[in-house]
Short mmCIF file of C-alpha atoms and ligand atoms in Angstrom, two decimals:
data_model
loop_
_atom_site.label_atom_id
_atom_site.label_comp_id
_atom_site.label_asym_id
_atom_site.label_seq_id
_atom_site.Cartn_x
_atom_site.Cartn_y
_atom_site.Cartn_z
CA MET A 300 10.42 15.67 -6.04
CA GLU A 301 10.28 15.06 -9.47
CA LYS A 302 10.26 18.32 -11.40
CA MET A 303 6.56 20.11 -11.67
CA TYR A 304 5.36 21.75 -14.52
CA ARG A 305 1.92 22.13 -13.48
CA PRO A 306 1.04 23.93 -10.26
CA LEU A 307 -0.91 21.58 -7.70
CA PHE A 308 0.61 20.16 -5.33
CA ILE A 309 -0.51 18.86 -1.61
CA GLU A 310 1.62 19.49 1.57
CA VAL A 311 1.05 17.02 4.26
CA ASP A 312 2.45 18.14 8.00
CA LEU A 313 3.80 15.31 9.86
CA GLY A 314 3.99 17.15 12.91
CA ALA A 315 0.15 17.49 13.52
CA LEU A 316 -0.10 14.49 12.33
CA LYS A 317 2.35 13.06 15.04
CA ARG A 318 0.59 15.45 17.56
CA ASN A 319 -2.81 14.54 16.55
CA ALA A 320 -1.81 10.91 16.99
CA ARG A 321 -0.12 11.80 20.34
CA LYS A 322 -3.46 13.42 21.73
CA VAL A 323 -5.62 10.67 20.69
CA LYS A 324 -3.07 8.02 22.13
CA ASN A 325 -3.01 10.04 25.34
CA TYR A 326 -6.97 10.45 25.58
CA LEU A 327 -7.40 6.36 24.65
CA GLY A 328 -5.16 6.16 28.06
CA ALA A 329 -2.60 3.88 28.78
CA ASP A 330 -4.57 0.19 28.87
CA THR A 331 -6.00 0.86 25.02
CA GLY A 332 -4.16 0.38 22.41
CA MET A 333 -4.93 1.91 18.63
CA ILE A 334 -4.77 0.70 15.64
CA ALA A 335 -4.24 3.32 13.32
CA VAL A 336 -6.71 3.29 9.96
CA ILE A 337 -4.44 4.76 7.47
CA LYS A 338 -6.59 2.99 4.11
CA GLN A 339 -7.02 4.14 1.14
CA ALA A 340 -3.55 6.23 0.83
CA ALA A 341 -4.06 7.27 4.62
CA TYR A 342 -7.34 8.98 3.84
CA GLY A 343 -5.30 10.57 0.94
CA HIS A 344 -2.46 11.60 2.33
CA GLY A 345 0.15 8.82 1.32
CA LEU A 346 0.64 5.82 2.89
CA VAL A 347 3.85 5.13 3.33
CA PRO A 348 5.17 8.82 4.73
CA VAL A 349 1.82 8.19 7.38
CA ALA A 350 3.00 4.92 7.85
CA GLN A 351 6.78 5.51 9.12
CA ALA A 352 5.91 9.11 10.97
CA LEU A 353 3.18 7.57 12.93
CA SER A 354 5.48 4.18 13.58
CA ASP A 355 8.03 7.06 14.75
CA GLU A 356 5.61 8.27 17.21
CA GLY A 357 5.00 4.82 18.61
CA VAL A 358 2.28 3.37 16.68
CA ASP A 359 2.54 -0.42 16.54
CA PHE A 360 -0.65 -1.42 14.49
CA PHE A 361 -2.23 0.01 11.24
CA GLY A 362 -5.47 -0.69 9.56
CA VAL A 363 -5.18 -0.62 5.78
CA GLY A 364 -8.30 -1.62 3.39
CA SER A 365 -6.52 -3.92 1.18
CA ILE A 366 -3.71 -6.60 0.86
CA GLU A 367 -2.38 -4.78 -1.52
CA GLU A 368 -1.79 -1.67 0.87
CA ALA A 369 -0.41 -4.24 3.22
CA VAL A 370 2.15 -5.44 0.96
CA GLU A 371 3.13 -1.80 -0.02
CA LEU A 372 3.99 -1.32 3.44
CA ARG A 373 6.13 -4.11 3.81
CA ASN A 374 7.61 -3.32 0.37
CA ASN A 375 9.08 0.02 2.15
CA GLY A 376 10.45 -1.74 5.29
CA ILE A 377 7.40 -1.51 7.56
CA LYS A 378 7.62 -3.72 10.12
CA ASN A 379 4.90 -3.15 12.40
CA SER A 380 1.65 -5.11 12.73
CA ILE A 381 -0.85 -4.70 9.48
CA PHE A 382 -4.67 -5.60 10.24
CA VAL A 383 -6.63 -5.81 7.11
CA LEU A 384 -9.97 -4.40 8.20
CA THR A 385 -12.05 -5.72 5.43
CA THR A 386 -12.73 -9.19 3.85
CA VAL A 387 -10.48 -10.58 0.92
CA LEU A 388 -11.47 -13.26 -0.92
CA PRO A 389 -10.82 -16.84 -0.15
CA GLU A 390 -8.00 -17.88 -2.72
CA PHE A 391 -5.82 -14.80 -1.45
CA ALA A 392 -5.85 -16.23 2.03
CA ASP A 393 -1.88 -17.34 1.68
CA LEU A 394 -1.21 -13.80 1.62
CA PHE A 395 -1.79 -13.40 4.83
CA ILE A 396 1.01 -15.54 5.72
CA GLU A 397 3.19 -15.23 3.33
CA HIS A 398 3.29 -11.29 3.94
CA ASN A 399 2.97 -11.84 7.62
CA ILE A 400 -0.54 -9.46 7.76
CA VAL A 401 -3.24 -9.79 10.21
CA PRO A 402 -6.72 -10.53 7.88
CA THR A 403 -10.74 -10.10 9.22
CA ILE A 404 -12.50 -13.10 9.17
CA THR A 405 -16.02 -12.47 8.75
CA ASP A 406 -16.47 -16.09 6.32
CA ILE A 407 -15.68 -19.83 7.07
CA SER A 408 -14.34 -20.63 3.70
CA PHE A 409 -11.96 -18.21 4.05
CA ALA A 410 -10.81 -19.18 7.50
CA LYS A 411 -10.70 -22.65 6.11
CA LYS A 412 -8.20 -21.61 3.12
CA LEU A 413 -6.23 -19.64 6.25
CA SER A 414 -5.92 -22.57 8.41
CA LYS A 415 -4.83 -24.51 5.76
CA ALA A 416 -2.23 -22.73 4.10
CA ALA A 417 -0.99 -21.89 7.80
CA VAL A 418 -1.02 -25.60 8.50
CA LYS A 419 0.83 -26.38 5.20
CA ARG A 420 3.62 -23.85 6.07
CA ASN A 421 3.15 -24.73 9.68
CA VAL A 422 3.00 -21.55 11.46
CA LYS A 423 0.33 -20.12 13.41
CA VAL A 424 -1.42 -17.27 12.16
CA SER A 425 -2.94 -14.27 14.04
CA ALA A 426 -6.57 -13.52 12.72
CA HIS A 427 -9.28 -10.93 14.11
CA ILE A 428 -12.96 -11.85 14.06
CA LYS A 429 -15.97 -9.46 13.02
CA ILE A 430 -19.77 -9.67 13.82
CA ASP A 431 -22.02 -7.20 12.79
CA THR A 432 -23.85 -5.52 15.96
CA GLY A 433 -25.45 -2.86 13.20
CA MET A 434 -23.80 -1.89 10.36
CA GLY A 435 -25.22 -4.32 8.26
CA ARG A 436 -22.13 -4.87 6.24
CA LEU A 437 -19.61 -7.36 7.28
CA GLY A 438 -19.68 -10.27 9.71
CA ALA A 439 -22.07 -12.55 11.06
CA TYR A 440 -24.71 -10.87 13.31
CA SER A 441 -24.29 -10.85 16.86
CA LYS A 442 -27.26 -13.93 17.09
CA ASP A 443 -25.07 -16.22 14.74
CA ALA A 444 -21.88 -14.89 16.38
CA TYR A 445 -21.47 -17.36 18.48
CA LYS A 446 -21.81 -20.49 15.78
CA PHE A 447 -19.54 -18.98 14.12
CA ILE A 448 -16.88 -17.82 16.16
CA ASP A 449 -17.14 -21.82 17.19
CA GLY A 450 -16.77 -22.81 14.36
CA VAL A 451 -13.61 -21.00 13.27
CA LYS A 452 -12.36 -21.56 16.82
CA ARG A 453 -12.33 -25.32 15.62
CA LEU A 454 -9.53 -24.90 12.77
CA ASP A 455 -6.40 -25.67 13.44
CA ASN A 456 -3.10 -22.88 13.32
CA LEU A 457 -5.58 -19.91 13.59
CA CYS A 458 -4.58 -17.91 16.70
CA LEU A 459 -7.83 -15.36 17.01
CA ASP A 460 -6.22 -12.42 18.39
CA GLY A 461 -9.09 -10.45 18.48
CA LEU A 462 -13.01 -9.77 18.05
CA TYR A 463 -14.52 -6.29 17.00
CA THR A 464 -17.63 -4.73 15.17
CA HIS A 465 -17.87 -1.06 13.41
CA PHE A 466 -20.44 1.75 14.17
CA PRO A 467 -22.84 3.23 11.37
CA VAL A 468 -23.81 6.13 13.16
CA ALA A 469 -21.47 6.83 16.64
CA ASP A 470 -21.22 10.32 14.87
CA SER A 471 -25.01 11.00 15.15
CA ASP A 472 -26.94 8.59 16.73
CA PRO A 473 -26.49 7.60 20.85
CA GLU A 474 -29.12 5.67 21.07
CA PHE A 475 -28.69 3.12 17.96
CA THR A 476 -24.63 3.20 19.11
CA ARG A 477 -25.41 2.10 23.10
CA LYS A 478 -27.33 -0.60 21.60
CA GLN A 479 -24.46 -1.57 19.74
CA ILE A 480 -22.23 -1.64 22.96
CA ASP A 481 -24.30 -3.46 24.77
CA ILE A 482 -24.33 -6.31 22.10
CA PHE A 483 -21.29 -6.01 21.78
CA ASN A 484 -20.32 -6.73 25.18
CA LYS A 485 -22.95 -9.50 26.01
CA VAL A 486 -21.39 -11.39 22.77
CA ILE A 487 -18.32 -10.76 24.67
CA THR A 488 -19.71 -12.03 28.02
CA GLN A 489 -21.16 -15.49 26.39
CA LEU A 490 -17.99 -16.39 25.20
CA LYS A 491 -16.06 -15.84 28.15
CA ASN A 492 -18.85 -18.27 29.91
CA ASP A 493 -17.59 -20.56 27.57
CA ASN A 494 -14.35 -19.88 27.63
CA ILE A 495 -13.70 -18.15 24.64
CA ARG A 496 -11.35 -15.31 25.04
CA PHE A 497 -9.84 -13.25 22.59
CA ASN A 498 -6.56 -10.77 23.35
CA TYR A 499 -8.11 -7.53 21.86
CA TYR A 500 -11.57 -6.12 21.62
CA HIS A 501 -12.41 -3.05 19.44
CA CYS A 502 -14.61 -1.34 17.70
CA ALA A 503 -14.00 2.48 18.11
CA ASN A 504 -13.85 4.65 15.60
CA SER A 505 -12.95 8.48 15.94
CA ALA A 506 -16.61 9.90 16.44
CA ALA A 507 -17.19 6.69 19.05
CA ILE A 508 -13.27 7.22 20.52
CA ALA A 509 -14.88 11.07 21.19
CA ASN A 510 -18.28 10.43 21.94
CA TYR A 511 -18.53 7.03 24.01
CA LYS A 512 -15.39 5.88 26.26
CA ASP A 513 -17.09 2.68 27.37
CA SER A 514 -16.64 1.70 23.50
CA HIS A 515 -12.89 2.04 23.70
CA PHE A 516 -12.80 -1.71 24.91
CA ASN A 517 -8.71 -2.06 25.25
CA MET A 518 -8.64 -1.17 21.15
CA ALA A 519 -9.18 1.77 19.07
CA ARG A 520 -9.57 1.95 14.99
CA PRO A 521 -8.86 5.94 14.73
CA GLY A 522 -9.25 7.18 11.02
CA ILE A 523 -10.09 10.59 9.97
CA ILE A 524 -9.66 11.89 13.50
CA LEU A 525 -5.49 11.31 12.79
CA TYR A 526 -5.74 13.70 10.04
CA GLY A 527 -7.30 16.39 12.01
CA ILE A 528 -11.24 16.34 11.33
CA ASN A 529 -13.01 15.76 14.95
CA PRO A 530 -16.00 14.01 14.06
CA SER A 531 -17.40 15.01 17.54
CA VAL A 532 -17.74 18.36 19.16
CA ASN A 533 -14.97 16.95 22.19
CA LYS A 534 -13.21 19.79 23.32
CA ASP A 535 -10.31 16.73 24.73
CA LEU A 536 -9.92 15.94 21.06
CA ASP A 537 -8.92 19.30 19.49
CA VAL A 538 -7.30 17.91 16.23
CA GLU A 539 -4.88 19.98 14.11
CA PRO A 540 -5.63 19.73 10.08
CA VAL A 541 -3.07 17.27 8.34
CA LEU A 542 -3.43 18.27 4.36
CA SER A 543 -3.25 21.30 2.85
CA LEU A 544 -4.08 21.43 -1.34
CA LYS A 545 -2.23 24.81 -3.00
CA SER A 546 -2.51 25.35 -6.38
CA LYS A 547 -1.07 28.75 -8.31
CA VAL A 548 -2.56 31.46 -10.66
CA VAL A 549 -2.36 30.13 -14.11
CA PHE A 550 -3.84 33.15 -15.84
CA VAL A 551 -5.40 36.88 -14.99
CA LYS A 552 -7.94 38.60 -17.18
CA LYS A 553 -10.51 41.19 -16.65
CA ILE A 554 -13.92 40.70 -18.52
CA ASP A 555 -17.10 42.74 -18.42
CA LYS A 556 -20.86 43.07 -17.04
CA GLY A 557 -23.03 40.70 -18.81
CA MET A 558 -20.11 38.16 -19.82
CA SER A 559 -20.11 34.30 -18.55
CA VAL A 560 -17.38 32.18 -17.33
CA SER A 561 -16.77 28.01 -17.76
CA TYR A 562 -18.89 25.03 -19.35
CA GLY A 563 -22.74 25.91 -19.09
CA ARG A 564 -22.54 29.57 -18.68
CA THR A 565 -23.64 29.28 -14.97
CA PHE A 566 -21.64 32.18 -13.92
CA THR A 567 -22.43 35.75 -15.28
CA ALA A 568 -21.03 39.00 -14.12
CA ASP A 569 -23.10 41.54 -12.98
CA LYS A 570 -20.03 44.08 -13.14
CA SER A 571 -17.35 44.31 -14.34
CA THR A 572 -14.80 42.06 -12.64
CA TYR A 573 -11.44 40.36 -12.56
CA ILE A 574 -11.14 36.31 -13.09
CA ALA A 575 -8.28 34.41 -11.94
CA THR A 576 -8.27 30.98 -13.78
CA VAL A 577 -6.52 28.23 -11.39
CA ALA A 578 -4.42 25.10 -11.99
CA VAL A 579 -7.25 22.45 -10.45
CA GLY A 580 -10.26 20.23 -11.33
CA TYR A 581 -12.13 17.35 -11.02
CA ALA A 582 -9.60 15.01 -12.16
CA ASP A 583 -7.73 15.99 -9.53
CA GLY A 584 -10.83 15.09 -7.30
CA TYR A 585 -11.83 19.02 -6.44
CA PRO A 586 -15.03 18.14 -6.66
CA LEU A 587 -17.77 19.68 -9.80
CA ALA A 588 -20.39 20.03 -7.11
CA LEU A 589 -17.99 22.82 -6.14
CA SER A 590 -18.95 24.77 -9.02
CA ASN A 591 -20.17 28.56 -7.99
CA ASN A 592 -19.91 27.10 -4.69
CA ALA A 593 -16.46 27.50 -3.15
CA LYS A 594 -14.05 29.34 -1.37
CA VAL A 595 -9.79 29.80 -2.14
CA ILE A 596 -7.58 31.50 -0.50
CA ILE A 597 -5.51 33.82 -2.68
CA LYS A 598 -2.72 36.27 -0.20
CA GLY A 599 -4.50 35.73 2.77
CA GLU A 600 -8.24 36.48 1.36
CA ALA A 601 -10.91 34.14 0.53
CA PHE A 602 -12.32 34.57 -2.76
CA LYS A 603 -15.72 32.51 -4.61
CA LEU A 604 -15.18 30.01 -7.23
CA VAL A 605 -17.44 31.40 -10.27
CA GLY A 606 -18.84 29.25 -13.16
CA ARG A 607 -18.13 25.57 -13.18
CA VAL A 608 -14.99 23.30 -12.39
CA CYS A 609 -13.61 22.17 -15.11
CA MET A 610 -11.46 19.05 -15.78
CA ASP A 611 -8.12 20.50 -14.65
CA HIS A 612 -9.33 24.71 -14.10
CA ILE A 613 -11.42 26.56 -12.72
CA MET A 614 -11.98 30.19 -12.15
CA VAL A 615 -12.48 32.64 -9.18
CA ASP A 616 -13.80 35.88 -8.59
CA ILE A 617 -10.76 38.17 -7.52
CA GLY A 618 -13.18 41.39 -7.84
CA ASP A 619 -11.08 44.50 -8.43
CA ARG A 620 -7.88 43.00 -6.93
CA ASN A 621 -5.77 43.98 -10.16
CA ASP A 622 -2.24 42.95 -8.05
CA ILE A 623 -3.17 39.15 -7.85
CA SER A 624 -0.97 37.70 -10.81
CA ILE A 625 -0.18 34.73 -12.61
CA GLY A 626 2.17 32.45 -10.64
CA ASP A 627 0.60 33.99 -6.77
CA GLU A 628 -0.42 30.92 -4.69
CA VAL A 629 -3.73 29.54 -4.25
CA THR A 630 -4.77 27.68 -1.06
CA LEU A 631 -7.53 25.15 -1.71
CA ILE A 632 -7.82 23.72 1.41
CA GLY A 633 -5.26 24.85 4.37
CA LYS A 634 -5.15 28.12 6.22
CA GLU A 635 -3.19 30.95 5.54
CA ALA A 636 -3.13 34.43 7.24
CA ASP A 637 -6.87 34.59 9.16
CA SER A 638 -8.42 32.77 6.19
CA SER A 639 -8.87 29.10 6.48
CA VAL A 640 -11.22 26.26 3.84
CA SER A 641 -11.02 23.09 5.86
CA ALA A 642 -12.23 20.06 4.20
CA VAL A 643 -15.04 19.84 6.20
CA ASP A 644 -16.11 22.90 4.54
CA LEU A 645 -15.85 21.45 0.90
CA ALA A 646 -17.39 18.47 2.05
CA ASP A 647 -20.21 21.18 3.42
CA TRP A 648 -20.34 23.13 0.59
CA ALA A 649 -20.24 19.33 -1.81
CA LYS A 650 -22.98 17.91 -0.16
CA THR A 651 -20.62 15.23 1.01
CA ILE A 652 -18.44 14.39 3.69
CA PRO A 653 -14.80 14.67 4.56
CA TYR A 654 -14.28 11.59 3.98
CA GLU A 655 -14.75 11.62 0.40
CA ILE A 656 -12.87 14.89 -0.26
CA LEU A 657 -9.77 13.98 1.42
CA SER A 658 -9.52 10.50 0.00
CA ARG A 659 -10.70 11.64 -3.52
CA LEU A 660 -7.33 13.36 -4.21
CA SER A 661 -5.84 12.40 -6.85
CA LEU A 662 -2.67 10.25 -6.23
CA LYS A 663 -1.01 11.96 -9.25
CA ILE A 664 -1.14 15.31 -7.44
CA PRO A 665 2.67 15.46 -5.64
CA ARG A 666 2.21 15.20 -1.88
CA MET A 667 5.30 17.11 -0.17
CA TYR A 668 6.20 16.08 3.43
CA MET A 669 7.20 18.46 5.84
CA ILE A 670 6.96 18.96 9.59
CA LYS A 671 5.73 21.79 11.06
C1 PLP B 2047 -12.43 3.23 8.18
C2 PLP B 2047 -13.01 2.27 9.16
C3 PLP B 2047 -12.54 3.13 10.60
C4 PLP B 2047 -11.68 4.80 10.93
O1 PLP B 2047 -13.05 5.53 10.61
P1 PLP B 2047 -12.99 6.54 11.26
O2 PLP B 2047 -14.42 7.25 10.94
O3 PLP B 2047 -11.87 7.41 10.05
O4 PLP B 2047 -12.10 6.68 12.43
C5 PLP B 2047 -12.47 2.18 11.64
N1 PLP B 2047 -12.89 0.74 11.54
C6 PLP B 2047 -13.10 0.55 10.69
C7 PLP B 2047 -13.80 -1.39 9.89
C8 PLP B 2047 -13.13 1.17 8.96
O5 PLP B 2047 -13.59 0.77 7.75
#
């Protein structure tokens, strides 16, 4: 690793990642494959190291968020199947063939370009079609699915390997999610009646994997659960957090009663106390919304963040702990002795979701990979 002058870093426990992947795989069982979702730099954990570790663990299929990510994996020697989980502008269809990437088809003009490029190179290209059963984002609505799929089917040199859909509320609304599973099944049956079959049918994200066994079909798409965040209460999937965010104390001072801390003067000491300044801020992805509303761990003990989060500093009230000094480690996300702060805690405090906390951790923060 490059020399690190600013003491802010991320630890990624690839051992925990692999154990989580094994747990999810065992839970899915032998008949269900998995597309490990590693979009947005593997939810902030680092694209290539995560892909490499999962590949070593036997995961053979990856889901990414862009052609850029797929090409980055190829350029780093990843040979596994790579699936782009979103739709791409038609003019870039050719790149899927050039880099051996599996596209999502949601749009006929893209499908036509893809077919044309495949014919020109005299190859067959594998693709998955996405339909909309209630997400309201990408793909034909289920009632139009048959016509759309039939249209794509007629194009040359496309190998339609998969049919999939996505859930908006698999963590919170059983009625809506059950209805979606039902719709997906009906579309599959209707297609089968007309002899249109796919090798893979998939819809389950992490929450659906945990909450709905009948959503597994023969492929599932776990994302956040691989990183140790279980969006359900399913105890069979007691995954471990993979990422820790750490910094160090860069300054300590005693302030008197009545003195204020940070921009906006939103914190005023009601008694004399020690304040530690820590090198992390909103530019690193540590949300401004945590101002006066987060805990950090120093020497195994939790302390309160006070005042506004700055661009690259936070301040922590360490009370009368005059044994804390410059250079002491600060855990912002992670576990230390009996104290822990999870990405879910930060999300709750900042009124957001753990996905946003993890994926917005700046890519400039050095990542250290280890196996614990
Ligand atoms: C991100 C994503 C997933 C993974 O979702 P998690 O909730 O992280 O498991 C699955 N499928 C699609 C289409 C996605 O975009």
